[in-house]
mmCIF file of C-alpha atoms in Angstrom:
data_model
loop_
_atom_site.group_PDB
_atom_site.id
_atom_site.type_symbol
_atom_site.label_atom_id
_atom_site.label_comp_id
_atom_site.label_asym_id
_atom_site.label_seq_id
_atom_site.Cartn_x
_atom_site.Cartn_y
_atom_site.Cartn_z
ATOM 1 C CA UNK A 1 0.000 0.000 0.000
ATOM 2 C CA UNK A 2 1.063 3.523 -1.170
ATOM 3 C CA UNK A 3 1.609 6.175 1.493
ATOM 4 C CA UNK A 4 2.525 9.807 1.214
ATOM 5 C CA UNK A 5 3.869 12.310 4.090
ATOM 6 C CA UNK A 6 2.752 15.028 1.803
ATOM 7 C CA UNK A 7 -0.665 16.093 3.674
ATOM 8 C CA UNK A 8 -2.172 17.027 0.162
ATOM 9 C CA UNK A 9 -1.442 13.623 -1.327
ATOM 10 C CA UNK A 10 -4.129 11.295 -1.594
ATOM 11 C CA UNK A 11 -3.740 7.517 -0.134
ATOM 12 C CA UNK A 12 -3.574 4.857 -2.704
ATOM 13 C CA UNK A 13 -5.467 1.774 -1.247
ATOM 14 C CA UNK A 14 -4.089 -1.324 -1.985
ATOM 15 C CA UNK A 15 -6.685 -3.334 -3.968
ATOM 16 C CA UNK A 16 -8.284 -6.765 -2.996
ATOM 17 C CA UNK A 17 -7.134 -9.572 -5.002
ATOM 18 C CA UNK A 18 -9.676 -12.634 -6.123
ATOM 19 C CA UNK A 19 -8.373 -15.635 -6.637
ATOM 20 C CA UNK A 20 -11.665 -18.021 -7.445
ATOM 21 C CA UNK A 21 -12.223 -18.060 -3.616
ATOM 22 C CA UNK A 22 -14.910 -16.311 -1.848
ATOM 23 C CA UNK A 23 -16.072 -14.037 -4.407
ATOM 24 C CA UNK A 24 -18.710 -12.327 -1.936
ATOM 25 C CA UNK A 25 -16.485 -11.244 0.326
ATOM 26 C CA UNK A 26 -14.503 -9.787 -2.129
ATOM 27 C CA UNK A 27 -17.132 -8.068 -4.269
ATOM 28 C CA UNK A 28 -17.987 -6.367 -0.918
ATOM 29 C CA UNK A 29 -14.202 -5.047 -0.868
ATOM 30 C CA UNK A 30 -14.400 -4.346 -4.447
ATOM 31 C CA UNK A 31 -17.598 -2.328 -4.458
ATOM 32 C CA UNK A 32 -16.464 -0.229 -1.486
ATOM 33 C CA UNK A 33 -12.855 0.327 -3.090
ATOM 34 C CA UNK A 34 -14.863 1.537 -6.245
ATOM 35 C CA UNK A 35 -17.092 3.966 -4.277
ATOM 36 C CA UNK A 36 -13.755 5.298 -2.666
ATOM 37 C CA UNK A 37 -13.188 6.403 -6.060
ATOM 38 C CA UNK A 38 -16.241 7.513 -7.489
ATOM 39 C CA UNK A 39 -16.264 4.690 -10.045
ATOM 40 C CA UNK A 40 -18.906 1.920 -8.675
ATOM 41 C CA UNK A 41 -21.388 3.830 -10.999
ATOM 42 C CA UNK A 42 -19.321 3.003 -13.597
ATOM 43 C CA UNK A 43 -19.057 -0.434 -12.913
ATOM 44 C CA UNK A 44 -22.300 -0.937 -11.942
ATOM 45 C CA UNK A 45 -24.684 0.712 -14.482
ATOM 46 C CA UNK A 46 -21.867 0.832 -17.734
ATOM 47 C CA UNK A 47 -20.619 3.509 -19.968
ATOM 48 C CA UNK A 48 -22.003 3.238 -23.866
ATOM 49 C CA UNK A 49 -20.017 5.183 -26.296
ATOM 50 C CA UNK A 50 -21.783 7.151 -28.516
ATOM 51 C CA UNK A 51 -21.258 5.862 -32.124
ATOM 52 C CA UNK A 52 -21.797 7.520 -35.602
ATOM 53 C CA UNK A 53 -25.378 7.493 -35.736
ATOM 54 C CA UNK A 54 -25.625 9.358 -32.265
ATOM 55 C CA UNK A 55 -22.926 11.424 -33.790
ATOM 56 C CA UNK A 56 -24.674 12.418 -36.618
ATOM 57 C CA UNK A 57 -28.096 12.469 -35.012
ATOM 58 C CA UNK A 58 -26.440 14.747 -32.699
ATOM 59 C CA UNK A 59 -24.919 16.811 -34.919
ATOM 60 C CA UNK A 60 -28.425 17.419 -37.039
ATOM 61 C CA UNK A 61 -30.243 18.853 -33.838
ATOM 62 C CA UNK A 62 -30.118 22.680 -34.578
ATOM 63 C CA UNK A 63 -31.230 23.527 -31.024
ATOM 64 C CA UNK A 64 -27.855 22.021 -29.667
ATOM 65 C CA UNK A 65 -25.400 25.127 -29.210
ATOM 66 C CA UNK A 66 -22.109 24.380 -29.754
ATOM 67 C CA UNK A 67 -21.222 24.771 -26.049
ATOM 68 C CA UNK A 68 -23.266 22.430 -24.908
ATOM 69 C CA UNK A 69 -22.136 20.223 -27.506
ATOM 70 C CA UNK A 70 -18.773 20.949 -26.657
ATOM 71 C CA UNK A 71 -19.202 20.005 -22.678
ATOM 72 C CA UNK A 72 -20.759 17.005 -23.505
ATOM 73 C CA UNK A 73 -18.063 15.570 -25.650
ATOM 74 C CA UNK A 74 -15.877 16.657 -22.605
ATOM 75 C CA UNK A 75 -17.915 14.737 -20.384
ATOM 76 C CA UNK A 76 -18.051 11.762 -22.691
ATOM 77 C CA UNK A 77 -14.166 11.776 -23.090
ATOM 78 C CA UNK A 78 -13.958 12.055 -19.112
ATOM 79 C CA UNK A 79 -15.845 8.816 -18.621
ATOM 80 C CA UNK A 80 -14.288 6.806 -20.833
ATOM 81 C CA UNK A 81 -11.119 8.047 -19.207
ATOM 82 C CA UNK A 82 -12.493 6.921 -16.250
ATOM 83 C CA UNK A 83 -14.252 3.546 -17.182
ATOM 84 C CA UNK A 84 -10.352 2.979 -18.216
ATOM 85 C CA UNK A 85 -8.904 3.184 -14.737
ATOM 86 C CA UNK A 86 -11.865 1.287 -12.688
ATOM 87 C CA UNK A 87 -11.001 -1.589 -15.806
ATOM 88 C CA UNK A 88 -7.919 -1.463 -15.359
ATOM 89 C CA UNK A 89 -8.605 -1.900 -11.210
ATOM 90 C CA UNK A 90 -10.614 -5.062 -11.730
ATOM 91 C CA UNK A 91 -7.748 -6.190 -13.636
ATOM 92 C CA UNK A 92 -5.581 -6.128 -11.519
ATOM 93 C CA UNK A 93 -8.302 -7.036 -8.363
ATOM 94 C CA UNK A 94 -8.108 -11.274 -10.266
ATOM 95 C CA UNK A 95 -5.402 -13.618 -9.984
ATOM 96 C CA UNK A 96 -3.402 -14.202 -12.923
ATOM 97 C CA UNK A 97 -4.656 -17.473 -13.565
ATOM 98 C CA UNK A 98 -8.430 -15.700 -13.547
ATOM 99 C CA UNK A 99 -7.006 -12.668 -15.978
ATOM 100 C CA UNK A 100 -8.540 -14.682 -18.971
ATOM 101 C CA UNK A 101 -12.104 -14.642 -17.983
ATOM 102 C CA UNK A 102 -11.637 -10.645 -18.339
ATOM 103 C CA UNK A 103 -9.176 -10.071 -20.598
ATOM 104 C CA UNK A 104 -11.617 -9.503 -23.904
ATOM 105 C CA UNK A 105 -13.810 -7.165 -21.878
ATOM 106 C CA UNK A 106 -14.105 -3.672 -23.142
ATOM 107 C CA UNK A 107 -15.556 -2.065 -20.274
ATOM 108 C CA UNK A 108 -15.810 -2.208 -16.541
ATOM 109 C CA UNK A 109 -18.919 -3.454 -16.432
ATOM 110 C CA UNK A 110 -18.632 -6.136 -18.818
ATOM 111 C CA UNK A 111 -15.175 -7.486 -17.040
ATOM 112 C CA UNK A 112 -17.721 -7.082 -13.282
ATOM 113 C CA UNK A 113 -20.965 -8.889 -14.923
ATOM 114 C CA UNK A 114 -18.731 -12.082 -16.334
ATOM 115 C CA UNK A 115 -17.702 -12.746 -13.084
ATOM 116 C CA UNK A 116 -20.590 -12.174 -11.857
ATOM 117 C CA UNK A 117 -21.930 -14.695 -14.228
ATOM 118 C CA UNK A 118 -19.345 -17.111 -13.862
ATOM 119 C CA UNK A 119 -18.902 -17.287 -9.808
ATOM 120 C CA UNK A 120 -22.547 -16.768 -8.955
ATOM 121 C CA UNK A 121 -24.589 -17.728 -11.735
ATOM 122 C CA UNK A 122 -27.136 -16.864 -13.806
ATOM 123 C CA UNK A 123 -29.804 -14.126 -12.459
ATOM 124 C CA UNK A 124 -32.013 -17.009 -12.511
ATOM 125 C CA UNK A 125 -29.316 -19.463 -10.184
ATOM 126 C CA UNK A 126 -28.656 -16.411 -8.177
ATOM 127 C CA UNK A 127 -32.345 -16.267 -7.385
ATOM 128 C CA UNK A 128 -32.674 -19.833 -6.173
ATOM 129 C CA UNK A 129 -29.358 -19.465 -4.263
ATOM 130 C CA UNK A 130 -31.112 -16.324 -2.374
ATOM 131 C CA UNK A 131 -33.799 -18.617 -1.495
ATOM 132 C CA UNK A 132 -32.100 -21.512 0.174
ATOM 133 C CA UNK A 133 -29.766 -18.588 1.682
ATOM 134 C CA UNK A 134 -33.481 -17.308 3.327
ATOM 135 C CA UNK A 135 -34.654 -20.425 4.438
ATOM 136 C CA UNK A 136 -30.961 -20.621 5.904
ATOM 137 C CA UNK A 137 -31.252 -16.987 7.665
ATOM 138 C CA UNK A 138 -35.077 -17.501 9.255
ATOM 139 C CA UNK A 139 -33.683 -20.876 10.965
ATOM 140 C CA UNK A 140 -30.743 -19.525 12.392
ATOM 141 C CA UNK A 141 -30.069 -19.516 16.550
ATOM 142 C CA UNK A 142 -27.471 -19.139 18.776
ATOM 143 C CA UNK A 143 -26.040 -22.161 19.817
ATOM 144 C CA UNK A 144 -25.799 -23.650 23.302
ATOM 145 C CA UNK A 145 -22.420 -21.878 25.324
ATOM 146 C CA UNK A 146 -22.314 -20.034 21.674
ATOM 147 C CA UNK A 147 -20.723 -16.702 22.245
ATOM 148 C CA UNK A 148 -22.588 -13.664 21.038
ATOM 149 C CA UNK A 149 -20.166 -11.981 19.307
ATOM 150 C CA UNK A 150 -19.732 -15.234 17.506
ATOM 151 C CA UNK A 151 -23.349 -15.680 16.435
ATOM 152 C CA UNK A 152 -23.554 -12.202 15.625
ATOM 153 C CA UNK A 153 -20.495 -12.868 13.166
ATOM 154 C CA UNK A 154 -22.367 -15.681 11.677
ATOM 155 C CA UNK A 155 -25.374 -13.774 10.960
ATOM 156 C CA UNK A 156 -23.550 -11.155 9.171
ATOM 157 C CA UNK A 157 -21.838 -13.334 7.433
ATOM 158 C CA UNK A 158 -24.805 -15.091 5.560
ATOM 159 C CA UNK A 159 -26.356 -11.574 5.699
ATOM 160 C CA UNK A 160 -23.587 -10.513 3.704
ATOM 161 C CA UNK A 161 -23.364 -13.546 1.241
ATOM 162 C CA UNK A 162 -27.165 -12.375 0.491
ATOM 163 C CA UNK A 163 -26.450 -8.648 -0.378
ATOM 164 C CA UNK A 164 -23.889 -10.658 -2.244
ATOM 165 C CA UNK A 165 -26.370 -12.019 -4.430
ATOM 166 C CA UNK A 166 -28.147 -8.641 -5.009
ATOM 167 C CA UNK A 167 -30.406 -9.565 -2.086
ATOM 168 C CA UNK A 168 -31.337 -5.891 -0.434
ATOM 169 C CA UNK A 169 -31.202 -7.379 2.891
ATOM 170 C CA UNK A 170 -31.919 -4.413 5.481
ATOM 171 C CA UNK A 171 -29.701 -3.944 8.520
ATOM 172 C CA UNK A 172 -32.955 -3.762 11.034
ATOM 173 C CA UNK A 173 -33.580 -7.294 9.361
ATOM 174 C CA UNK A 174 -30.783 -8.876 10.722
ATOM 175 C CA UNK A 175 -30.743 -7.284 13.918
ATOM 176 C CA UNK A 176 -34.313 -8.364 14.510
ATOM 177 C CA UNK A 177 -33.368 -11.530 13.755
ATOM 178 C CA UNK A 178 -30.852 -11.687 16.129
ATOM 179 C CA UNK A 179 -33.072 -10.423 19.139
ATOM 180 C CA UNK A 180 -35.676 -12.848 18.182
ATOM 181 C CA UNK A 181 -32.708 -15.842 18.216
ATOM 182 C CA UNK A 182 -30.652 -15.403 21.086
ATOM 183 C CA UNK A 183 -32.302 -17.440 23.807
ATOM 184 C CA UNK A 184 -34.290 -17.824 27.147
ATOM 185 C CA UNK A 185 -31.336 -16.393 28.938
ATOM 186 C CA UNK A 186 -31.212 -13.106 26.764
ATOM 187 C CA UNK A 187 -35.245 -12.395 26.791
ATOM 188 C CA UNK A 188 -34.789 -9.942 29.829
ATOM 189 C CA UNK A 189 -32.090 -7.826 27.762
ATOM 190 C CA UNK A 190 -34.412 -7.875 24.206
ATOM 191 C CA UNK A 191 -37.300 -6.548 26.087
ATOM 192 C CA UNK A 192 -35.142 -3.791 27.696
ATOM 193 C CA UNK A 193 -33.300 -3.143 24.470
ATOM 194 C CA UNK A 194 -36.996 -2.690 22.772
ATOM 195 C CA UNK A 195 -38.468 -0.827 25.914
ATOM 196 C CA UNK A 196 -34.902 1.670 25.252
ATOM 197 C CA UNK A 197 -34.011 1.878 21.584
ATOM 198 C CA UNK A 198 -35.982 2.303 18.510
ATOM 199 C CA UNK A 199 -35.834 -0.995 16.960
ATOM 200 C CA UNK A 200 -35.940 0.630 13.261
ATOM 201 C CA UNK A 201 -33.079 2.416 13.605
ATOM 202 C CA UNK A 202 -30.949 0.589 16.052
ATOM 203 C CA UNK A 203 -28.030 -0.827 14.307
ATOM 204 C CA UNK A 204 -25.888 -3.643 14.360
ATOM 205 C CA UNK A 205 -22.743 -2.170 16.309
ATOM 206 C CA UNK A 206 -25.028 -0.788 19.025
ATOM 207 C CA UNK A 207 -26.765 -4.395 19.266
ATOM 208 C CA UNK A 208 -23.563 -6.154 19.617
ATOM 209 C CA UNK A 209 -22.093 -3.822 22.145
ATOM 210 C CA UNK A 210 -24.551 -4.002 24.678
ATOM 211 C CA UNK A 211 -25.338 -7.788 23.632
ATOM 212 C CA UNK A 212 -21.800 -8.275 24.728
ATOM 213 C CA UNK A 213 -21.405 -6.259 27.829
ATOM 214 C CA UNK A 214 -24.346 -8.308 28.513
ATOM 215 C CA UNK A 215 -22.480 -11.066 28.591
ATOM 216 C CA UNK A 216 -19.691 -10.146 30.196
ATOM 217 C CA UNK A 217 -21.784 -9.335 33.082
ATOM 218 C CA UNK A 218 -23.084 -12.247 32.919
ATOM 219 C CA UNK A 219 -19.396 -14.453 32.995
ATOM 220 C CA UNK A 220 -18.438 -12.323 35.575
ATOM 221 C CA UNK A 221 -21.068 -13.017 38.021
ATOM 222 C CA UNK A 222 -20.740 -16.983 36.786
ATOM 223 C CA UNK A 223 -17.472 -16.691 37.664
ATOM 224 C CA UNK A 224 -18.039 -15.279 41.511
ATOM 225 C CA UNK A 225 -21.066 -17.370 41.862
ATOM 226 C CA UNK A 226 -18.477 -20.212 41.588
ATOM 227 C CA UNK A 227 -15.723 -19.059 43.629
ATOM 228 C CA UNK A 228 -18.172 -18.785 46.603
ATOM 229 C CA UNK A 229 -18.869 -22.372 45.951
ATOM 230 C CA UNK A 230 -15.554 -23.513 46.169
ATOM 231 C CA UNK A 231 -14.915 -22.028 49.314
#
């Protein structure tokens, strides 16, 4: 990772690499490193270039002044300059021995929707794979002894492999979902924590922090409960 002591030089970030191997996690990465450059629109929704026919078309409209014209051919000429460099990115965010599945692509986009294609499936596959994710999600609860900063982790996780998917999975879903999982011995703290908070906009860090001085309490008065004993 590039670093700079001059305070008016930006921070390169060092880009996540894919190597056939978890592609949600790292399309996560890669759509946050894109929006840290103002490119994930880019990527996400494609750039067209205009070809003769728009040209010429564009060219016959009297009402066009030739400034306007002018800035839009500017503007045209910046995003291709840009599609360029988030390209060139997701080139370089694939293993070597993945560069071929990319390699022919033109644009962003097109390099982003074969893999896509190739490491979740079709829109249709992708569907059914949200689905049995779902089913997955609604029967999920903490474990016996199960820590809650570990079943937290595992919701997220499968949360995340849904957004993933293009699931729009809410954060207020999966923090319901964990107050509605967590046990007997937690019921006293979820009604508190819906007596307190306003459930639709609580989110997941505030859950898991007082989930988990919760618990700590709760070790620590385990844990002088049974020194007392063994006196």
């Amino acid at each position: 990772m590039a670093t700079s002591s001059n305070p008016g030089c930006i921070i390169q970030l060092g880009v996540p690499v894919f190597d056939g191997e978890g592609y949600e996690h790292w399309c996560i990465k890669m759509k946050t490193y894109f929006r840290s450059q103002d490119l994930w629109d880019l990527v996400e929704k494609g750039f067209v270039e205009s070809d003769a026919k728009d040209e010429e078309e564009a060219k016959m409209k009297e009402s066009k002044r030739k400034d306007a014209k002018d800035e839009e051919e500017a503007k045209a000429k910046e995003n291709k300059k840009r599609d360029a460099k988030a390209l060139y990115i997701l080139q370089q965010a694939v293993h070597p021995a993945l560069f071929s599945r990319i390699s022919s692509a033109n644009t962003a986009n097109e390099a982003w929707e074969r893999l896509k294609t190739q490491f979740l499936g079709s829109p249709k596959i992708m569907a059914v794979k949200i689905q049995s994710l779902r089913q997955v999600f609604e029967n999920l609860h903490r474990k016996e002894n199960e820590s809650v900063q570990f079943y937290i982790s595992r919701v997220n996780d499968l949360a995340n492999q849904m957004r993933g998917l293009g699931d729009t999975m809410p954060e207020q879903l999966a923090v319901g979902k964990i107050l509605r999982s967590l046990g007997p011995k937690y019921n006293h703290l979820v009604a508190a924590i819906g007596e307190a908070k306003d459930l639709t906009k609580l989110t997941m860090d505030e859950l898991s922090g007082s989930l988990q001085a919760h618990e700590s309490l709760m070790i620590s008065q385990d844990d002088k409960t049974e020194s007392k004993l063994l006196q």
